[in-house]
PDB file of C-alpha atoms in Angstrom:
ATOM      1  CA  UNK A   1       3.729 -19.422   5.850  1.00 65.00           C
ATOM      2  CA  UNK A   2       1.129 -18.719   3.336  1.00 78.00           C
ATOM      3  CA  UNK A   3       0.631 -15.164   2.128  1.00 92.00           C
ATOM      4  CA  UNK A   4      -2.372 -12.972   1.916  1.00 96.00           C
ATOM      5  CA  UNK A   5      -4.782 -14.222  -0.639  1.00 96.00           C
ATOM      6  CA  UNK A   6      -7.182 -12.061  -2.601  1.00 97.00           C
ATOM      7  CA  UNK A   7      -9.835 -13.343  -4.876  1.00 97.00           C
ATOM      8  CA  UNK A   8     -10.776 -12.569  -7.578  1.00 97.00           C
ATOM      9  CA  UNK A   9      -7.702 -11.231  -9.264  1.00 96.00           C
ATOM     10  CA  UNK A  10      -9.726  -9.259 -11.735  1.00 96.00           C
ATOM     11  CA  UNK A  11     -13.436  -8.429 -12.034  1.00 97.00           C
ATOM     12  CA  UNK A  12     -15.396  -6.576 -14.705  1.00 98.00           C
ATOM     13  CA  UNK A  13     -18.817  -5.568 -13.964  1.00 97.00           C
ATOM     14  CA  UNK A  14     -21.439  -3.182 -15.203  1.00 97.00           C
ATOM     15  CA  UNK A  15     -22.425  -0.028 -13.284  1.00 97.00           C
ATOM     16  CA  UNK A  16     -25.201  -0.811 -10.843  1.00 97.00           C
ATOM     17  CA  UNK A  17     -24.103  -4.443 -10.322  1.00 98.00           C
ATOM     18  CA  UNK A  18     -22.811  -5.864  -7.033  1.00 98.00           C
ATOM     19  CA  UNK A  19     -19.151  -7.213  -6.565  1.00 98.00           C
ATOM     20  CA  UNK A  20     -17.823  -8.869  -3.530  1.00 98.00           C
ATOM     21  CA  UNK A  21     -14.100  -8.959  -3.009  1.00 98.00           C
ATOM     22  CA  UNK A  22     -12.513 -11.491  -0.695  1.00 98.00           C
ATOM     23  CA  UNK A  23      -9.235 -11.522   1.388  1.00 98.00           C
ATOM     24  CA  UNK A  24      -7.854 -14.322   3.318  1.00 97.00           C
ATOM     25  CA  UNK A  25      -5.137 -13.003   5.674  1.00 97.00           C
ATOM     26  CA  UNK A  26      -2.152 -14.828   7.050  1.00 95.00           C
ATOM     27  CA  UNK A  27      -3.325 -17.274   9.811  1.00 93.00           C
ATOM     28  CA  UNK A  28      -2.978 -15.619  13.151  1.00 91.00           C
ATOM     29  CA  UNK A  29      -2.800 -12.046  11.912  1.00 93.00           C
ATOM     30  CA  UNK A  30      -5.544 -10.113  13.843  1.00 94.00           C
ATOM     31  CA  UNK A  31      -5.276  -6.919  12.018  1.00 94.00           C
ATOM     32  CA  UNK A  32      -6.581  -6.778   8.376  1.00 97.00           C
ATOM     33  CA  UNK A  33      -6.689  -3.686   6.171  1.00 97.00           C
ATOM     34  CA  UNK A  34      -8.262  -2.734   2.909  1.00 98.00           C
ATOM     35  CA  UNK A  35      -6.596  -0.147   0.636  1.00 98.00           C
ATOM     36  CA  UNK A  36      -7.565   1.017  -2.818  1.00 97.00           C
ATOM     37  CA  UNK A  37      -5.520   2.558  -5.700  1.00 94.00           C
ATOM     38  CA  UNK A  38      -7.680   4.389  -8.160  1.00 91.00           C
ATOM     39  CA  UNK A  39      -6.314   5.444 -11.621  1.00 80.00           C
ATOM     40  CA  UNK A  40      -2.589   5.590 -10.882  1.00 75.00           C
ATOM     41  CA  UNK A  41      -3.066   7.761  -7.843  1.00 84.00           C
ATOM     42  CA  UNK A  42      -1.758   6.947  -4.402  1.00 88.00           C
ATOM     43  CA  UNK A  43      -2.954   3.912  -2.337  1.00 94.00           C
ATOM     44  CA  UNK A  44      -5.454   4.977   0.050  1.00 95.00           C
ATOM     45  CA  UNK A  45      -6.622   3.447   3.243  1.00 96.00           C
ATOM     46  CA  UNK A  46     -10.256   2.156   3.414  1.00 97.00           C
ATOM     47  CA  UNK A  47     -10.554   0.367   6.775  1.00 96.00           C
ATOM     48  CA  UNK A  48      -8.954  -1.716   9.423  1.00 96.00           C
ATOM     49  CA  UNK A  49     -10.346  -4.689  11.197  1.00 96.00           C
ATOM     50  CA  UNK A  50      -8.965  -6.007  14.553  1.00 94.00           C
ATOM     51  CA  UNK A  51     -10.129  -9.609  14.710  1.00 95.00           C
ATOM     52  CA  UNK A  52     -13.888  -9.157  13.759  1.00 95.00           C
ATOM     53  CA  UNK A  53     -14.226  -5.623  14.854  1.00 94.00           C
ATOM     54  CA  UNK A  54     -14.014  -2.666  12.635  1.00 95.00           C
ATOM     55  CA  UNK A  55     -11.223  -0.479  14.418  1.00 93.00           C
ATOM     56  CA  UNK A  56     -11.202   2.294  11.873  1.00 94.00           C
ATOM     57  CA  UNK A  57     -13.493   2.755   8.920  1.00 94.00           C
ATOM     58  CA  UNK A  58     -12.602   6.408   8.136  1.00 93.00           C
ATOM     59  CA  UNK A  59     -11.407   5.818   4.640  1.00 94.00           C
ATOM     60  CA  UNK A  60     -14.648   4.060   3.371  1.00 96.00           C
ATOM     61  CA  UNK A  61     -15.831   6.259   0.547  1.00 93.00           C
ATOM     62  CA  UNK A  62     -19.624   5.933   1.012  1.00 93.00           C
ATOM     63  CA  UNK A  63     -22.370   3.599   2.168  1.00 94.00           C
ATOM     64  CA  UNK A  64     -22.172   1.644  -1.132  1.00 97.00           C
ATOM     65  CA  UNK A  65     -19.127  -0.101   0.474  1.00 97.00           C
ATOM     66  CA  UNK A  66     -19.692  -2.747   3.102  1.00 97.00           C
ATOM     67  CA  UNK A  67     -16.825  -4.658   4.752  1.00 98.00           C
ATOM     68  CA  UNK A  68     -17.100  -7.680   7.011  1.00 97.00           C
ATOM     69  CA  UNK A  69     -14.966  -9.997   8.913  1.00 97.00           C
ATOM     70  CA  UNK A  70     -17.119 -12.676  10.361  1.00 86.00           C
ATOM     71  CA  UNK A  71     -15.280 -14.856  12.813  1.00 88.00           C
ATOM     72  CA  UNK A  72     -12.050 -12.713  12.559  1.00 86.00           C
ATOM     73  CA  UNK A  73     -10.781 -14.806   9.735  1.00 93.00           C
ATOM     74  CA  UNK A  74     -11.321 -13.853   6.023  1.00 97.00           C
ATOM     75  CA  UNK A  75     -12.886 -10.462   5.003  1.00 98.00           C
ATOM     76  CA  UNK A  76     -15.180  -9.390   2.300  1.00 98.00           C
ATOM     77  CA  UNK A  77     -15.599  -6.059   0.814  1.00 98.00           C
ATOM     78  CA  UNK A  78     -18.924  -5.506  -1.128  1.00 98.00           C
ATOM     79  CA  UNK A  79     -19.737  -2.854  -3.473  1.00 98.00           C
ATOM     80  CA  UNK A  80     -23.297  -2.304  -4.172  1.00 97.00           C
ATOM     81  CA  UNK A  81     -24.298  -0.749  -6.469  1.00 97.00           C
ATOM     82  CA  UNK A  82     -21.038  -0.229  -8.312  1.00 97.00           C
ATOM     83  CA  UNK A  83     -20.182   3.075  -9.868  1.00 97.00           C
ATOM     84  CA  UNK A  84     -17.531   3.884 -12.644  1.00 96.00           C
ATOM     85  CA  UNK A  85     -15.327   5.877 -10.059  1.00 95.00           C
ATOM     86  CA  UNK A  86     -15.057   2.516  -7.974  1.00 97.00           C
ATOM     87  CA  UNK A  87     -12.738   1.118 -10.653  1.00 97.00           C
ATOM     88  CA  UNK A  88      -9.141   0.575  -9.308  1.00 96.00           C
ATOM     89  CA  UNK A  89      -6.973  -2.002  -7.592  1.00 95.00           C
ATOM     90  CA  UNK A  90      -8.193  -3.079  -4.044  1.00 97.00           C
ATOM     91  CA  UNK A  91      -5.340  -4.361  -1.641  1.00 97.00           C
ATOM     92  CA  UNK A  92      -5.723  -6.240   1.398  1.00 97.00           C
ATOM     93  CA  UNK A  93      -3.003  -6.485   4.018  1.00 97.00           C
ATOM     94  CA  UNK A  94      -2.584  -8.183   7.276  1.00 96.00           C
ATOM     95  CA  UNK A  95      -0.413  -7.713  10.176  1.00 93.00           C
ATOM     96  CA  UNK A  96       0.271  -9.310  13.644  1.00 91.00           C
ATOM     97  CA  UNK A  97      -0.568  -7.113  16.696  1.00 86.00           C
ATOM     98  CA  UNK A  98       2.593  -5.669  18.216  1.00 77.00           C
ATOM     99  CA  UNK A  99       4.959  -2.716  17.543  1.00 63.00           C
ATOM    100  CA  UNK A 100       7.508  -4.304  15.259  1.00 69.00           C
ATOM    101  CA  UNK A 101       5.340  -6.343  12.850  1.00 76.00           C
ATOM    102  CA  UNK A 102       5.129  -5.256   9.239  1.00 88.00           C
ATOM    103  CA  UNK A 103       2.230  -5.310   6.760  1.00 93.00           C
ATOM    104  CA  UNK A 104       1.958  -8.270   4.372  1.00 94.00           C
ATOM    105  CA  UNK A 105      -0.093  -7.356   1.217  1.00 96.00           C
ATOM    106  CA  UNK A 106      -2.029  -9.545  -1.160  1.00 95.00           C
ATOM    107  CA  UNK A 107      -1.671  -9.033  -4.817  1.00 94.00           C
ATOM    108  CA  UNK A 108      -4.944  -7.072  -5.138  1.00 95.00           C
ATOM    109  CA  UNK A 109      -8.114  -7.345  -7.047  1.00 97.00           C
ATOM    110  CA  UNK A 110      -8.404  -5.157 -10.146  1.00 96.00           C
ATOM    111  CA  UNK A 111     -12.037  -3.948 -10.412  1.00 97.00           C
ATOM    112  CA  UNK A 112     -13.220  -2.386 -13.609  1.00 97.00           C
ATOM    113  CA  UNK A 113     -16.697  -1.012 -13.543  1.00 97.00           C
ATOM    114  CA  UNK A 114     -18.016  -0.316 -17.212  1.00 97.00           C
TER     115      UNK A 114
ATOM    116  CA  UNK B   1      -4.322  15.151   7.574  1.00 79.00           C
ATOM    117  CA  UNK B   2      -1.125  13.279   6.860  1.00 86.00           C
ATOM    118  CA  UNK B   3       0.262  14.100   3.447  1.00 91.00           C
ATOM    119  CA  UNK B   4       3.045  11.968   1.731  1.00 94.00           C
ATOM    120  CA  UNK B   5       4.506  13.362  -1.354  1.00 94.00           C
ATOM    121  CA  UNK B   6       6.625  11.232  -3.661  1.00 95.00           C
ATOM    122  CA  UNK B   7       8.712  12.293  -6.550  1.00 95.00           C
ATOM    123  CA  UNK B   8       9.265  11.817  -9.402  1.00 96.00           C
ATOM    124  CA  UNK B   9       6.046  10.061 -10.531  1.00 94.00           C
ATOM    125  CA  UNK B  10       7.767   8.556 -13.604  1.00 95.00           C
ATOM    126  CA  UNK B  11      11.551   7.866 -13.924  1.00 93.00           C
ATOM    127  CA  UNK B  12      13.053   6.395 -17.069  1.00 94.00           C
ATOM    128  CA  UNK B  13      16.792   5.899 -16.720  1.00 91.00           C
ATOM    129  CA  UNK B  14      19.506   3.978 -18.472  1.00 93.00           C
ATOM    130  CA  UNK B  15      21.114   0.910 -16.998  1.00 95.00           C
ATOM    131  CA  UNK B  16      24.286   1.672 -15.010  1.00 95.00           C
ATOM    132  CA  UNK B  17      23.080   5.229 -13.950  1.00 95.00           C
ATOM    133  CA  UNK B  18      22.355   6.352 -10.355  1.00 96.00           C
ATOM    134  CA  UNK B  19      19.207   8.079  -9.361  1.00 94.00           C
ATOM    135  CA  UNK B  20      17.169   8.908  -6.089  1.00 96.00           C
ATOM    136  CA  UNK B  21      13.473   8.881  -5.377  1.00 97.00           C
ATOM    137  CA  UNK B  22      12.250  11.308  -2.652  1.00 98.00           C
ATOM    138  CA  UNK B  23       9.450  10.937  -0.147  1.00 97.00           C
ATOM    139  CA  UNK B  24       8.238  13.868   2.001  1.00 96.00           C
ATOM    140  CA  UNK B  25       5.619  13.550   4.657  1.00 94.00           C
ATOM    141  CA  UNK B  26       3.939  16.247   6.743  1.00 92.00           C
ATOM    142  CA  UNK B  27       3.784  14.796  10.259  1.00 84.00           C
ATOM    143  CA  UNK B  28       5.648  12.766  12.650  1.00 80.00           C
ATOM    144  CA  UNK B  29       5.733   9.059  11.857  1.00 77.00           C
ATOM    145  CA  UNK B  30       6.473   6.036  13.740  1.00 73.00           C
ATOM    146  CA  UNK B  31       7.825   4.075  10.871  1.00 88.00           C
ATOM    147  CA  UNK B  32       8.474   4.566   7.093  1.00 93.00           C
ATOM    148  CA  UNK B  33       8.305   1.770   4.619  1.00 95.00           C
ATOM    149  CA  UNK B  34       9.417   1.374   1.017  1.00 97.00           C
ATOM    150  CA  UNK B  35       7.469  -1.102  -1.132  1.00 97.00           C
ATOM    151  CA  UNK B  36       8.109  -2.498  -4.603  1.00 97.00           C
ATOM    152  CA  UNK B  37       5.251  -3.548  -6.935  1.00 94.00           C
ATOM    153  CA  UNK B  38       5.519  -5.498 -10.014  1.00 94.00           C
ATOM    154  CA  UNK B  39       2.546  -5.319 -12.543  1.00 88.00           C
ATOM    155  CA  UNK B  40      -0.128  -7.683 -11.124  1.00 85.00           C
ATOM    156  CA  UNK B  41       1.861  -8.612  -8.004  1.00 89.00           C
ATOM    157  CA  UNK B  42       1.541  -7.779  -4.337  1.00 91.00           C
ATOM    158  CA  UNK B  43       3.437  -5.001  -2.603  1.00 93.00           C
ATOM    159  CA  UNK B  44       6.895  -6.374  -1.595  1.00 94.00           C
ATOM    160  CA  UNK B  45       8.367  -4.711   1.523  1.00 94.00           C
ATOM    161  CA  UNK B  46      11.824  -3.466   0.670  1.00 96.00           C
ATOM    162  CA  UNK B  47      12.746  -1.434   3.811  1.00 95.00           C
ATOM    163  CA  UNK B  48      11.443  -0.328   7.220  1.00 93.00           C
ATOM    164  CA  UNK B  49      12.996   2.736   8.528  1.00 93.00           C
ATOM    165  CA  UNK B  50      12.473   3.403  12.364  1.00 87.00           C
ATOM    166  CA  UNK B  51      14.573   6.343  13.302  1.00 81.00           C
ATOM    167  CA  UNK B  52      16.242   9.426  12.404  1.00 81.00           C
ATOM    168  CA  UNK B  53      19.356   8.692  10.307  1.00 83.00           C
ATOM    169  CA  UNK B  54      18.375   5.267   9.634  1.00 88.00           C
ATOM    170  CA  UNK B  55      20.145   3.832   6.497  1.00 92.00           C
ATOM    171  CA  UNK B  56      19.403   0.439   5.105  1.00 94.00           C
ATOM    172  CA  UNK B  57      20.916  -1.134   2.009  1.00 96.00           C
ATOM    173  CA  UNK B  58      20.073  -4.133  -0.038  1.00 95.00           C
ATOM    174  CA  UNK B  59      21.730  -4.823  -3.198  1.00 95.00           C
ATOM    175  CA  UNK B  60      21.720  -1.645  -5.495  1.00 96.00           C
ATOM    176  CA  UNK B  61      18.963  -0.038  -3.287  1.00 97.00           C
ATOM    177  CA  UNK B  62      19.633   2.246  -0.334  1.00 98.00           C
ATOM    178  CA  UNK B  63      16.997   3.951   1.746  1.00 97.00           C
ATOM    179  CA  UNK B  64      17.556   6.535   4.257  1.00 96.00           C
ATOM    180  CA  UNK B  65      15.319   8.551   6.773  1.00 94.00           C
ATOM    181  CA  UNK B  66      15.614  12.083   8.128  1.00 93.00           C
ATOM    182  CA  UNK B  67      12.847  12.494  10.533  1.00 90.00           C
ATOM    183  CA  UNK B  68      13.711  16.215  11.273  1.00 91.00           C
ATOM    184  CA  UNK B  69      13.222  16.966   7.534  1.00 92.00           C
ATOM    185  CA  UNK B  70      10.473  14.474   7.236  1.00 93.00           C
ATOM    186  CA  UNK B  71      12.178  13.163   4.314  1.00 95.00           C
ATOM    187  CA  UNK B  72      13.112   9.736   3.044  1.00 96.00           C
ATOM    188  CA  UNK B  73      15.194   8.779  -0.102  1.00 97.00           C
ATOM    189  CA  UNK B  74      15.486   5.687  -2.036  1.00 98.00           C
ATOM    190  CA  UNK B  75      18.731   5.647  -3.936  1.00 97.00           C
ATOM    191  CA  UNK B  76      19.407   3.336  -6.863  1.00 96.00           C
ATOM    192  CA  UNK B  77      22.886   2.585  -7.809  1.00 96.00           C
ATOM    193  CA  UNK B  78      23.975   1.283 -11.194  1.00 92.00           C
ATOM    194  CA  UNK B  79      20.573   0.435 -12.095  1.00 92.00           C
ATOM    195  CA  UNK B  80      19.814  -2.788 -13.907  1.00 93.00           C
ATOM    196  CA  UNK B  81      16.799  -3.786 -15.807  1.00 93.00           C
ATOM    197  CA  UNK B  82      15.169  -5.965 -13.132  1.00 94.00           C
ATOM    198  CA  UNK B  83      14.703  -3.032 -10.871  1.00 95.00           C
ATOM    199  CA  UNK B  84      12.033  -1.756 -13.308  1.00 96.00           C
ATOM    200  CA  UNK B  85       8.816  -1.522 -11.091  1.00 96.00           C
ATOM    201  CA  UNK B  86       6.787   0.843  -9.218  1.00 95.00           C
ATOM    202  CA  UNK B  87       8.100   1.907  -5.914  1.00 97.00           C
ATOM    203  CA  UNK B  88       6.067   3.378  -3.057  1.00 97.00           C
ATOM    204  CA  UNK B  89       6.880   5.044   0.226  1.00 97.00           C
ATOM    205  CA  UNK B  90       4.470   4.716   2.991  1.00 96.00           C
ATOM    206  CA  UNK B  91       4.289   6.299   6.398  1.00 94.00           C
ATOM    207  CA  UNK B  92       2.983   4.416   9.337  1.00 89.00           C
ATOM    208  CA  UNK B  93       1.250   6.434  12.101  1.00 84.00           C
ATOM    209  CA  UNK B  94      -0.127   5.267  15.300  1.00 80.00           C
ATOM    210  CA  UNK B  95      -2.996   7.680  16.472  1.00 75.00           C
ATOM    211  CA  UNK B  96      -5.699   7.259  19.062  1.00 73.00           C
ATOM    212  CA  UNK B  97      -5.470   3.498  19.061  1.00 71.00           C
ATOM    213  CA  UNK B  98      -5.425   3.204  15.317  1.00 78.00           C
ATOM    214  CA  UNK B  99      -2.428   2.338  13.107  1.00 85.00           C
ATOM    215  CA  UNK B 100      -2.335   2.545   9.409  1.00 89.00           C
ATOM    216  CA  UNK B 101      -0.280   3.346   6.429  1.00 93.00           C
ATOM    217  CA  UNK B 102      -0.455   6.485   4.254  1.00 94.00           C
ATOM    218  CA  UNK B 103       1.043   6.066   0.885  1.00 95.00           C
ATOM    219  CA  UNK B 104       2.989   8.400  -1.531  1.00 94.00           C
ATOM    220  CA  UNK B 105       1.757   8.366  -5.140  1.00 93.00           C
ATOM    221  CA  UNK B 106       4.401   5.933  -6.285  1.00 94.00           C
ATOM    222  CA  UNK B 107       7.233   6.243  -8.708  1.00 96.00           C
ATOM    223  CA  UNK B 108       7.081   4.126 -11.857  1.00 95.00           C
ATOM    224  CA  UNK B 109      10.752   3.351 -12.620  1.00 96.00           C
ATOM    225  CA  UNK B 110      11.682   2.127 -16.169  1.00 96.00           C
ATOM    226  CA  UNK B 111      15.247   0.993 -16.749  1.00 95.00           C
ATOM    227  CA  UNK B 112      16.327   1.183 -20.404  1.00 92.00           C
ATOM    228  CA  UNK B 113      19.073  -1.142 -21.531  1.00 87.00           C
TER     229      UNK B 113
END
């Protein structure tokens, strides 16, 4: 089975610009998560989709971040306008619904805001 | 708020030595994961620990869980260079219909020949 795919792998943008990150989960995984690791700190939860619905967006830092999952397939995370503190690695993970299924992570998008 | 503390943050050790990474968490969890990350790669699941006293081993790595102490350990035996990576513990909590992982800060492990 194909893994979780994230695009792009790296992005360097200027402060004030807009960036859109994409995550393609494993087919059939209803649960999709976004996480972020900033400057060598812990990996922090951003939000959780179940199919196309936002189940939990308590980790979204502010309204400059917008996540969507139209049709319950791939997801996008848009940062607009980007600030310096948004730099970090953004991970996506997907998981089947059910008690015993683990998380599969993508390789992340390294975002650098200059 | 759930806190997950992992130590040490950095670990440099010689090949052939043994060492332990510690993961403390602040509240009851449903599952505890250990992940490995190589630079630029995804998080690779190493172990899932489900219950008190659980011990799992894979090669030179062994993970254990003490739910009463809220402590998990990742023990490295006779380290070899290819174990160099960053290791994360993560606590999985199901609460109010939501399930998500809370991660420790990670331990960057460097094995010196």
